[in-house]
Short mmCIF file of C-alpha atoms in Angstrom, two decimals:
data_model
loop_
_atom_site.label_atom_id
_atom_site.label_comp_id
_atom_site.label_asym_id
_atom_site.label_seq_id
_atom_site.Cartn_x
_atom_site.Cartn_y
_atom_site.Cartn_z
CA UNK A 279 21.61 -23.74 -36.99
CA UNK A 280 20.66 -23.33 -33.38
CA UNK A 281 23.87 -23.17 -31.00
CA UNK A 282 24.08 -26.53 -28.49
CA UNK A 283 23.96 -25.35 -24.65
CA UNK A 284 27.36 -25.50 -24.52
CA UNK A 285 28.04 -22.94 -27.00
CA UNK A 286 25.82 -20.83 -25.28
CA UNK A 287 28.19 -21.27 -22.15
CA UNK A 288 31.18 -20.17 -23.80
CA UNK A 289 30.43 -17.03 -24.97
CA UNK A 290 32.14 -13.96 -23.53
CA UNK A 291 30.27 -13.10 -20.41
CA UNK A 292 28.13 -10.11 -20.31
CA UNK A 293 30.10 -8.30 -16.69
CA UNK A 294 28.06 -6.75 -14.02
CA UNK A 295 28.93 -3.88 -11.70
CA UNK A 296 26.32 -3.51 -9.08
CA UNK A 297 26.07 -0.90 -6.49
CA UNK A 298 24.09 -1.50 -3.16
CA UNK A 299 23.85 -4.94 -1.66
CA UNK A 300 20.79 -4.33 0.22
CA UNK A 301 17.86 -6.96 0.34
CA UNK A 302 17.41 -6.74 -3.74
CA UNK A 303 21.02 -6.68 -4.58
CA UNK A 304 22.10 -9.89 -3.10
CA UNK A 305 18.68 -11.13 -4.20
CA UNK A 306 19.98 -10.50 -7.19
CA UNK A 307 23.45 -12.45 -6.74
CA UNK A 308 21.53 -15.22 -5.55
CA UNK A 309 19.08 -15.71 -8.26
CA UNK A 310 22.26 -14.96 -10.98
CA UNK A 311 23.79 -17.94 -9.27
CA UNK A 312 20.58 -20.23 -8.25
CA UNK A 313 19.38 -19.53 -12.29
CA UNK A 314 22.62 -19.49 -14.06
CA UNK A 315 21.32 -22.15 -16.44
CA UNK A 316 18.65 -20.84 -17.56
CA UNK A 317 19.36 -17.42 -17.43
CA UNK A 318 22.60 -17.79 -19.71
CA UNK A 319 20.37 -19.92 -21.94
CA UNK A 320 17.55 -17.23 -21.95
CA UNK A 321 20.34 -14.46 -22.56
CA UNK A 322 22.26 -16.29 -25.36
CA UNK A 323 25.98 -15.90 -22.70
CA UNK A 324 26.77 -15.94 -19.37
CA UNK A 325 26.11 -13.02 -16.87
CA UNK A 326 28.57 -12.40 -14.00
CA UNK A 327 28.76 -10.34 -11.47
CA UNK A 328 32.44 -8.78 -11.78
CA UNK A 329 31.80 -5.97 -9.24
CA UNK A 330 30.45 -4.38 -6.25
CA UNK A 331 30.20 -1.46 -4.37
CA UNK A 332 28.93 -1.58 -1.03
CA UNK A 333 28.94 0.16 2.69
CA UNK A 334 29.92 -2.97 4.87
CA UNK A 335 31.80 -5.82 3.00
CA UNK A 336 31.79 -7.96 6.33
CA UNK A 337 28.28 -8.63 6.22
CA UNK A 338 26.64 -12.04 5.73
CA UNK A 339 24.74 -11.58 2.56
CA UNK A 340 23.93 -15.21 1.92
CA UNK A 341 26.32 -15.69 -0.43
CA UNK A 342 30.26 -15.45 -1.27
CA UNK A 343 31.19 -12.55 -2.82
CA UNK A 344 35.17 -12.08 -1.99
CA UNK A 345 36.04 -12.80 -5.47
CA UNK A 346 34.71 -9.61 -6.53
CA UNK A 347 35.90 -6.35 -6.71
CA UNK A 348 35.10 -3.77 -4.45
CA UNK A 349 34.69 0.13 -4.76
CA UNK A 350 34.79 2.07 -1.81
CA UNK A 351 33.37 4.81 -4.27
CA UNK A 352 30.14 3.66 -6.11
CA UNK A 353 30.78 5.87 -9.06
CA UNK A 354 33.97 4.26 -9.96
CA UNK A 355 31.83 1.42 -11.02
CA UNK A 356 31.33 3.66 -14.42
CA UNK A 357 34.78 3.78 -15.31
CA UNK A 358 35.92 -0.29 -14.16
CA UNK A 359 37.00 -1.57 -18.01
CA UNK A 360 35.47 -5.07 -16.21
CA UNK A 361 32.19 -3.61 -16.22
CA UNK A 362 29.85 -3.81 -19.09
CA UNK A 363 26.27 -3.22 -17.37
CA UNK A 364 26.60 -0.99 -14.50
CA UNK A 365 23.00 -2.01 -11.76
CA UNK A 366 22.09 0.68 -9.49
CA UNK A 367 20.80 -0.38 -6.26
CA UNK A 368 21.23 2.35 -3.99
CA UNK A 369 18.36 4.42 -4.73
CA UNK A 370 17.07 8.14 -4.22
CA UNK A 371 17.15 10.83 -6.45
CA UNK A 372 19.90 12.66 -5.70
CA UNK A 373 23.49 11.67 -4.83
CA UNK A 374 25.56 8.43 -5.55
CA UNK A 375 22.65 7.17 -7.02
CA UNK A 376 22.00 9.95 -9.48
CA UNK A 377 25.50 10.54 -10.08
CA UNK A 378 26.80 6.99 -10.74
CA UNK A 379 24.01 6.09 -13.36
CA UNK A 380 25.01 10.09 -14.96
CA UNK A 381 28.48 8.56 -15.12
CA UNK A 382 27.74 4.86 -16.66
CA UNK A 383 25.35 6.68 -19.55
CA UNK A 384 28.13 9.48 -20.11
CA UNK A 385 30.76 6.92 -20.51
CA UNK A 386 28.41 4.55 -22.73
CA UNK A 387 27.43 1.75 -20.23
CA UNK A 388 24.09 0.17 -20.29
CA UNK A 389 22.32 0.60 -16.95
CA UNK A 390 19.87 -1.20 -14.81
CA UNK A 391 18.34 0.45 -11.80
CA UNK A 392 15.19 -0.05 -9.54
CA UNK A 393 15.18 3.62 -8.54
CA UNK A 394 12.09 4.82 -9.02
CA UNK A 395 12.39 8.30 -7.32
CA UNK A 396 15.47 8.49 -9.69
CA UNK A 397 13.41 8.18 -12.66
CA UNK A 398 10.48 10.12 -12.10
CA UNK A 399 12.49 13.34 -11.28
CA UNK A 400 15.50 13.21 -13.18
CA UNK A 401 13.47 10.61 -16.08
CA UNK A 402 14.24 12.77 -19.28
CA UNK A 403 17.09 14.02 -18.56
CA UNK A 404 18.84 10.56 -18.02
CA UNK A 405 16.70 9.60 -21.04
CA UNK A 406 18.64 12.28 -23.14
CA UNK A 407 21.76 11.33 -21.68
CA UNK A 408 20.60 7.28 -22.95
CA UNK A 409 19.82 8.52 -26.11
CA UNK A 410 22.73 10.78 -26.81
CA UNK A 411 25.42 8.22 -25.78
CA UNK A 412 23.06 4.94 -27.57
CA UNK A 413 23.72 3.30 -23.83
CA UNK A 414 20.15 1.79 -22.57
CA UNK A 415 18.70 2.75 -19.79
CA UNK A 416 15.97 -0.17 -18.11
CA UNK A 417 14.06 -0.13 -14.98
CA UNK A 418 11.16 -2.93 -15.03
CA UNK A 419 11.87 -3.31 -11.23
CA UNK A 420 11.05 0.87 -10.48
CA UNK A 421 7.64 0.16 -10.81
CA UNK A 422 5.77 -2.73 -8.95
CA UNK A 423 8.44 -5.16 -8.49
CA UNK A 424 8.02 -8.03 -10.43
CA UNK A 425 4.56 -7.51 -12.06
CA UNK A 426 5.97 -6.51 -15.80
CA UNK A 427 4.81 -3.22 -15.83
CA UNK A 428 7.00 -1.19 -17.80
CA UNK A 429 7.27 -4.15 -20.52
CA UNK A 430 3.08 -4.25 -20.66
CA UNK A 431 2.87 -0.23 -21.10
CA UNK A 432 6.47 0.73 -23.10
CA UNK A 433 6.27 -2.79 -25.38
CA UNK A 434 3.03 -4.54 -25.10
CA UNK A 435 0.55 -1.65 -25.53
CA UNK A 436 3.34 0.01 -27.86
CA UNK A 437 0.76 -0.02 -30.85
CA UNK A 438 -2.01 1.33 -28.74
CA UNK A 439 -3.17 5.08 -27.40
CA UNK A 440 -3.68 4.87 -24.23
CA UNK A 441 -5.87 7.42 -22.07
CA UNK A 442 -5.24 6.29 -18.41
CA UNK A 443 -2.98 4.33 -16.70
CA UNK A 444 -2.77 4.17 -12.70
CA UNK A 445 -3.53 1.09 -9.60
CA UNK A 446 -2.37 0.17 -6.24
CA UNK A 447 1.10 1.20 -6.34
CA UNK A 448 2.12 0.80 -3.26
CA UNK A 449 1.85 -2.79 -1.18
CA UNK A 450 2.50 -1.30 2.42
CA UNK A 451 -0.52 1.17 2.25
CA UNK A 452 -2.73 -1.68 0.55
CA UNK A 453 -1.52 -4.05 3.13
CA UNK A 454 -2.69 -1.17 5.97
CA UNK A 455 -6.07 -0.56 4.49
CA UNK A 456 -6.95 -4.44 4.10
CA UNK A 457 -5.85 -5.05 7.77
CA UNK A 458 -8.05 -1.87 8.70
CA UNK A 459 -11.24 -2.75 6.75
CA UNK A 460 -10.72 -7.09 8.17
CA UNK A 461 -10.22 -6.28 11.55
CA UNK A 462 -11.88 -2.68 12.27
CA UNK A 463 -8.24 -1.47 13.57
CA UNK A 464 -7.27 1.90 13.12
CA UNK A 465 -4.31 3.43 11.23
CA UNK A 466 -1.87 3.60 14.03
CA UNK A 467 -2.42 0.82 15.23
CA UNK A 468 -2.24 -1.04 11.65
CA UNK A 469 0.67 0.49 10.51
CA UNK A 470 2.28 -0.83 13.54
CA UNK A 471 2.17 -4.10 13.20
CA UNK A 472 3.29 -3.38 9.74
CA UNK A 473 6.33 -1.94 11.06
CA UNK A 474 7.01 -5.53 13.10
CA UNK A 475 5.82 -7.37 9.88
CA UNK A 476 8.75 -5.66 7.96
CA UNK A 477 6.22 -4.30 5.38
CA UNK A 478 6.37 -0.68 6.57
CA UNK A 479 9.82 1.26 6.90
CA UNK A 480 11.11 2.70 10.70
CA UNK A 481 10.08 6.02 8.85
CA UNK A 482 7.08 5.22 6.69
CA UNK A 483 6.24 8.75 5.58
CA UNK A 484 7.49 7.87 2.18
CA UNK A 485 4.86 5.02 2.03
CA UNK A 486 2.15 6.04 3.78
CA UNK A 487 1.76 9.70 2.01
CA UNK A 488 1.59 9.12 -1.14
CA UNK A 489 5.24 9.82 -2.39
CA UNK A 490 6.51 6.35 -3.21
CA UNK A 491 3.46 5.49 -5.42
CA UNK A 492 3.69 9.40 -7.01
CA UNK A 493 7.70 8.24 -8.13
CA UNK A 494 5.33 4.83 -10.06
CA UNK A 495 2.71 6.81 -11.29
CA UNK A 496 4.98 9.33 -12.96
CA UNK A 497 7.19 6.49 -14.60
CA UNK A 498 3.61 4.89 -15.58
CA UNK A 499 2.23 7.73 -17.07
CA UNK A 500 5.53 9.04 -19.17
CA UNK A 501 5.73 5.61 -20.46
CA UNK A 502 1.98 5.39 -21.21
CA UNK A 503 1.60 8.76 -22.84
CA UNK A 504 4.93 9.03 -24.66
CA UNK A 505 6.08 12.40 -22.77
CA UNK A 506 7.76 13.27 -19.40
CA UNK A 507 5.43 14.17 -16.60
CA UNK A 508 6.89 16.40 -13.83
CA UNK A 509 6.81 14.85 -10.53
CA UNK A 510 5.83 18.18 -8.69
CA UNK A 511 2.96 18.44 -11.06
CA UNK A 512 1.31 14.69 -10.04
CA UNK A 513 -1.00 15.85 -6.45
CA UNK A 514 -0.41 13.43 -3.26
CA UNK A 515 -2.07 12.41 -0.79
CA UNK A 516 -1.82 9.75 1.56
CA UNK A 517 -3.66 7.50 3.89
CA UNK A 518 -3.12 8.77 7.52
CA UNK A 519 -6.48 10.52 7.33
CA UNK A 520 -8.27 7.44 7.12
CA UNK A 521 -10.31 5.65 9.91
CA UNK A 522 -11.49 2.47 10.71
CA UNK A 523 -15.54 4.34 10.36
CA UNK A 524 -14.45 5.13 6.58
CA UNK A 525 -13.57 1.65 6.29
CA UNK A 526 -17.33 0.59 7.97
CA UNK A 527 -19.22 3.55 5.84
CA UNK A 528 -17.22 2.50 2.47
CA UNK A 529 -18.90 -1.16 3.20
CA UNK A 530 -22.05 0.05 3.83
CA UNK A 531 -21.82 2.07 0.66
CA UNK A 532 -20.57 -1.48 -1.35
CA UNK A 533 -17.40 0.14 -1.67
CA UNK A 534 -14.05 -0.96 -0.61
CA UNK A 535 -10.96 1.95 -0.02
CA UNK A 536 -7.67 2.05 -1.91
CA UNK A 537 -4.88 4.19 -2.05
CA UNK A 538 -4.93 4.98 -5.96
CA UNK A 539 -2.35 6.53 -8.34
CA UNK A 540 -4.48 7.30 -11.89
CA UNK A 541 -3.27 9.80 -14.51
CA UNK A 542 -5.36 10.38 -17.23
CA UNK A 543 -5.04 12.32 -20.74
CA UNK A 544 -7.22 14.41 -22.10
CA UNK A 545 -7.45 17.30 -24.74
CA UNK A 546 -6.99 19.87 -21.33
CA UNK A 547 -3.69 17.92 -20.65
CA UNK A 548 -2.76 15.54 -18.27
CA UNK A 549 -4.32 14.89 -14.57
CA UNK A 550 -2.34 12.96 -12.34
CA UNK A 551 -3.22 12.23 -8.87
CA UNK A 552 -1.90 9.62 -6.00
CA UNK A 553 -5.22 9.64 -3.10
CA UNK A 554 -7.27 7.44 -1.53
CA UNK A 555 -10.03 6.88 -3.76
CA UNK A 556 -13.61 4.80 -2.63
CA UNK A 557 -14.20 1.88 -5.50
CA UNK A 558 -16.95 -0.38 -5.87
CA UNK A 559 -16.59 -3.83 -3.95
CA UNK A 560 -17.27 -5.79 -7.29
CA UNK A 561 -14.40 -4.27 -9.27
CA UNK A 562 -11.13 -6.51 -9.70
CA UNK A 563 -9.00 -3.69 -8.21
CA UNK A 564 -11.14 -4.09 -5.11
CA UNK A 565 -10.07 -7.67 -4.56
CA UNK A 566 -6.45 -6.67 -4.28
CA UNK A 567 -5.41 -6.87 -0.96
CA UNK A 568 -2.61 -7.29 1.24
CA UNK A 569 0.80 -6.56 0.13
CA UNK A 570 -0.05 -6.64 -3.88
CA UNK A 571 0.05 -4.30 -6.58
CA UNK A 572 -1.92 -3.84 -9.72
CA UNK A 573 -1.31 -1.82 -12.61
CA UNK A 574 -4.23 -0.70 -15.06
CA UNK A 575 -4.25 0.57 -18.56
CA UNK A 576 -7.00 1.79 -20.53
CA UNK A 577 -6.30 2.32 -24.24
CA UNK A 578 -8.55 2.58 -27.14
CA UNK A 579 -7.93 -0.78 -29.08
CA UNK A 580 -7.25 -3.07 -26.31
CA UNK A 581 -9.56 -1.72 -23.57
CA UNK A 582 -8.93 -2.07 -19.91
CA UNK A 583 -6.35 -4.85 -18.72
CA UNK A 584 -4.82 -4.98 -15.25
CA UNK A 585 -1.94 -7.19 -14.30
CA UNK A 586 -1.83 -7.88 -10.12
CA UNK A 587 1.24 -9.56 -8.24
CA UNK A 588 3.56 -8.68 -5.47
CA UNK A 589 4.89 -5.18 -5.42
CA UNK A 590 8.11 -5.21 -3.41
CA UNK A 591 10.87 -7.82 -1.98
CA UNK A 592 13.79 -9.43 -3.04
CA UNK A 593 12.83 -12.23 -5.05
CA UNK A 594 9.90 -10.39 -7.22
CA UNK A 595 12.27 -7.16 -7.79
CA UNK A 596 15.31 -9.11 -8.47
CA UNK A 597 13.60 -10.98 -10.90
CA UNK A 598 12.80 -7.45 -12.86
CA UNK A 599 16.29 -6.77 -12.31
CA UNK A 600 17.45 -9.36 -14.24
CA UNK A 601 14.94 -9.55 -17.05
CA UNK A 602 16.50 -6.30 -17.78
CA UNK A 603 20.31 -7.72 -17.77
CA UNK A 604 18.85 -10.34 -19.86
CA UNK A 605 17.71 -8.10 -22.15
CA UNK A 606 20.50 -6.06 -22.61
CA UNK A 607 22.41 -9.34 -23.44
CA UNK A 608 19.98 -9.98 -26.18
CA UNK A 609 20.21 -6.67 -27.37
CA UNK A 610 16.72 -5.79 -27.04
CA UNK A 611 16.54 -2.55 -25.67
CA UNK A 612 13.84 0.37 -26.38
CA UNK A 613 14.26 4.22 -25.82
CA UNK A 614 13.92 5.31 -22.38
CA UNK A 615 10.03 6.75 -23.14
CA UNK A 616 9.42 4.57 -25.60
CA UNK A 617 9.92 7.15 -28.13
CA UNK A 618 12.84 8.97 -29.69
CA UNK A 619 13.69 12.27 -27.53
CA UNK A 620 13.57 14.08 -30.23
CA UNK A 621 9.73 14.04 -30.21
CA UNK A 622 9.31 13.98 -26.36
CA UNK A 623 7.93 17.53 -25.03
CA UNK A 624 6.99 18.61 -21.63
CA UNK A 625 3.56 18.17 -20.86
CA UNK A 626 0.87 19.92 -20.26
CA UNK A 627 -0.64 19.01 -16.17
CA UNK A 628 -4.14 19.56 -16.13
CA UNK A 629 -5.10 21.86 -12.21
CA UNK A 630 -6.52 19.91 -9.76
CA UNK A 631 -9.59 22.42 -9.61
CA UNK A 632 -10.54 21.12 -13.35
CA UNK A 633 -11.08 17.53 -11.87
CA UNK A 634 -14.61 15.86 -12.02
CA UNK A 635 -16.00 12.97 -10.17
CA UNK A 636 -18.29 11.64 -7.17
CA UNK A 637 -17.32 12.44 -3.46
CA UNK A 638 -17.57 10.82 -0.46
CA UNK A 639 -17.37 13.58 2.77
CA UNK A 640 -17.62 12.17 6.09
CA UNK A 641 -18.16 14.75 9.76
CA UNK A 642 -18.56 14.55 13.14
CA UNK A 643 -20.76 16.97 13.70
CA UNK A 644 -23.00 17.75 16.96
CA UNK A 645 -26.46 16.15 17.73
CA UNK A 646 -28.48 18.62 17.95
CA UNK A 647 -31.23 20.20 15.39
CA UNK A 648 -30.58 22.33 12.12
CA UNK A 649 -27.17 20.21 11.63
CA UNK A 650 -28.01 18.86 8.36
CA UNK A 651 -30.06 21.74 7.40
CA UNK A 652 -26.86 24.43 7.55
CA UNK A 653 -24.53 21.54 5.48
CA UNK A 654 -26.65 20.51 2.70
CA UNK A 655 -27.24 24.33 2.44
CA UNK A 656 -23.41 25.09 1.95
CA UNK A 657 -23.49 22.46 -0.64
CA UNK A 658 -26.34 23.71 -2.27
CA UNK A 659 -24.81 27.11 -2.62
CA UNK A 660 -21.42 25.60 -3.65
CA UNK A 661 -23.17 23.65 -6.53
CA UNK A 662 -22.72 20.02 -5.25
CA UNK A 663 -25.49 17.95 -5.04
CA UNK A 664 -26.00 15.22 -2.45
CA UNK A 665 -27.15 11.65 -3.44
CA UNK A 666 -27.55 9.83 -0.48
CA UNK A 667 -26.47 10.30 3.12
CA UNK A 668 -26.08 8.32 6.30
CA UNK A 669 -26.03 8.74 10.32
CA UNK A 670 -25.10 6.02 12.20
CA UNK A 671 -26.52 6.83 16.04
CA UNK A 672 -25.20 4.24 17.17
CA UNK A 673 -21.63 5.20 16.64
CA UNK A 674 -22.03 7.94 18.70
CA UNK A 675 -19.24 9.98 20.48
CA UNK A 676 -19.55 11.45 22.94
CA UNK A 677 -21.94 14.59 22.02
CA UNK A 678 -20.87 14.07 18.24
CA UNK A 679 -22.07 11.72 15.60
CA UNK A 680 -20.49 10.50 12.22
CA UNK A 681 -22.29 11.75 9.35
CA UNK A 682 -21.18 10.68 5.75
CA UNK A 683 -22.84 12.45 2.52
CA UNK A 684 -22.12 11.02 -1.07
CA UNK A 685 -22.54 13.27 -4.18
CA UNK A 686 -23.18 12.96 -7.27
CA UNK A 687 -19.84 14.06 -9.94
CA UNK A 688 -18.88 17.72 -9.69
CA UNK A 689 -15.84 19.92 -9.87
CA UNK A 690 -13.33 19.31 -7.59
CA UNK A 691 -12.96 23.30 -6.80
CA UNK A 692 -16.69 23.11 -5.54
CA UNK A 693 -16.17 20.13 -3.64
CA UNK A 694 -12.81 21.91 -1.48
CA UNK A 695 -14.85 25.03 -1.09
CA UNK A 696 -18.07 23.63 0.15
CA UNK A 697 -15.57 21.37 2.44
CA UNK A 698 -13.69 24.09 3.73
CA UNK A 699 -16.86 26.06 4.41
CA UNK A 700 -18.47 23.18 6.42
CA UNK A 701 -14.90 22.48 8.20
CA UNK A 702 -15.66 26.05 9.64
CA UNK A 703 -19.05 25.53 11.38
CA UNK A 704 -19.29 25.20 15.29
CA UNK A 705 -20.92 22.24 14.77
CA UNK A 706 -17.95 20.19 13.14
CA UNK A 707 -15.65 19.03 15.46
CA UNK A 708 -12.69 17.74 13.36
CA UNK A 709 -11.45 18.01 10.28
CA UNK A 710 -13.91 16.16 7.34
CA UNK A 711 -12.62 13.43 5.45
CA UNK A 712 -13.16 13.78 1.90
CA UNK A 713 -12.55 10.80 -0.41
CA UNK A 714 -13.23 10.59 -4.43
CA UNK A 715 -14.74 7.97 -5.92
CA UNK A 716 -13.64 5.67 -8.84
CA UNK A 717 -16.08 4.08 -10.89
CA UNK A 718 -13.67 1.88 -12.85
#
């Protein structure tokens, strides 16, 4: 017999300690309290916040929280006997943050974090520590806010081998490159306004070069192929090299740019990149744009699926955050991987010279004679060949002109050396732009 709604509501509470009431923790308070009836009902009991720990407690955080209890010392959450499900907020991979969610596994506490730069450096380790105490260890939110992500890869694809996994990761660079390519703006200017938007951190080195979507695609692709992947072995690179002309060539070219994370598995091992990539304008991942994510998976039963929705904010990360507490109420948790530790093993990162594909390489070069002649000969002698090429006169600089050649696949080792070869001529005067390109 099915319990009434009121049994539901008098079950012993499941007791929340969260640490860090930023944007997505009282997002999260609110949402506990705005959703109590259905989330109790969802989660078979009540969930309460019992505890927080928190810089400033003075500040206005949209909602009344002075029935709590505060810690001065985030750890201490770890050890409060009113704590059942210790939420990490804080973030960064080192610190409070690592040290607090250490202490809630050690002492047998489920925990819920959004830290993704937690995860994908310190990921099997904590998952060891989740293992070896039985005390779960979630983090839907780490990875594209509330698109389920880590549900679709660790559960829904569960029965599947999957061979790539990867998208826009990041909303503030796709939100950059959409307002460059619609309004022919370049990147300083962009990212400013991104700034004043509230879209692009004070310091947005962490955005714009590559690192925050790196932390995803690390999570993404230990999840996808059942094995930790080393964050120093995932190669980043971010978008402050690109210019409005890329924008205006990748057009011409029916191509749209994106800053992509893709890992892929092969027999060689893993390869794992975060780079701007150029991708064809009729593709679905072309048609994200503005602040939204999308996540892709390729496996061989199901095929290609991508699921696309807002990457970031309170209300979209919150709501990972709590599908997780719900969870935990319900009792359905998974291992950390999706696997038992005992079978993970480190894996096996496949160079960055070993990678294949197309190229786009756009110069300025000087108008004069032979120009062409003395770079299609480097590439010739580096074993890249050229299929197509285009000089736009009319976007003439002073004495220099923007010339962009597209190749057909090669190594990625022959691309860099004919690049750095043609990078040394007197007749290039700044540094090329080299972009891959990703058929998907």
């Amino acid at each position: 017999m099915s319990s009434s709604k009121g049994d539901v509501a008098s079950k012993t509470p499941l007791r929340l300690g969260v640490a860090g009431l930023g944007t997505v923790g009282a997002g999260l308070a609110i949402l506990l309290r705005d959703n109590a009836d259905i989330i109790t009902k969802r989660a078979g009991r009540p969930i309460e916040i019992t505890a927080v720990a928190a810089r400033d407690k003075t500040r206005d955080r949209g909602i009344d929280l002075s029935a709590l209890t505060w810690h001065s010392n985030a750890v201490d959450l770890a050890s409060d006997p009113n704590v059942d499900v210790v939420v990490e907020l804080i973030g960064g991979s080192e610190g409070t943050a690592r040290s607090l969610v250490e202490a809630a596994l050690k002492a047998g506490k489920a925990v819920v974090t959004a830290n993704k730069a937690l995860l994908a450096v310190h990921g099997d380790s904590l998952a060891r520590l989740s293992a070896a105490n039985n005390a779960p260890l979630l983090f839907e939110a780490a990875v594209a806010g509330g698109i389920p992500a880590i549900k679709t890869v660790r559960e829904g694809l569960a029965a599947d081998r999957l061979l790539s996994i990867g998208g826009i990761l990041n909303g503030t660079c796709n939100y950059i490159l959409t307002a460059m390519r619609e309004t022919g703006r370049d990147f300083s200017d962009v990212l400013a306004e991104a700034q004043e938007l509230g879209y692009a951190e004070a310091d947005p080195s962490t955005d714009v070069d590559g690192i925050d979507a790196a932390h995803k695609l690390t999570i993404l692709a230990s999840l996808a192929f059942g094995q930790p992947v080393e964050f120093d072995s995932v190669h980043v690179e971010g978008i402050r090299c690109i210019g409005a002309l890329d924008l205006t060539f990748a057009r011409t070219l029916g191509y749209r740019i994106k800053l992509l994370g893709l890992a892929r598995q092969s027999e060689r091992g893993v390869e794992a990149r975060v780079a701007p990539c150029l991708v064809p304008e009729a593709t679905p991942i072309a048609q994200v744009d503005g602040v939204f994510n999308a996540v892709i998976a390729e496996g061989t039963f199901v095929g290609r699926l991508m699921v696309e929705g807002r990457g970031a904010g309170a209300g979209p990360t919150a709501s990972a955050v709590a599908a997780d507490i719900i969870d935990i109420a319900r009792g359905n948790t998974v291992p950390v991987w999706g696997t038992d530790v005992a079978t993970l093993k480190a894996t096996q990162s496949r160079p960055a010279s070993e990678w294949h594909g197309a190229f786009y390489l756009r110069l300025s070069v000087a108008d004069r004679a032979g120009v062409i002649a003395d770079i299609t000969a480097i590439l010739r002698d580096c074993g890249v060949s050229l299929s197509s090429m285009i000089q736009h006169p009319s976007a003439k600089q002073a004495q220099n002109v923007p010339l962009v050649l597209v190749t057909h696949p090669t190594d990625e080792s022959a691309m860099q050396a004919a690049r750095q070869r043609i990078a040394a001529l007197d007749v290039v005067s700044a540094e090329p732009v080299l972009i891959r390109i990703e058929n998907f």
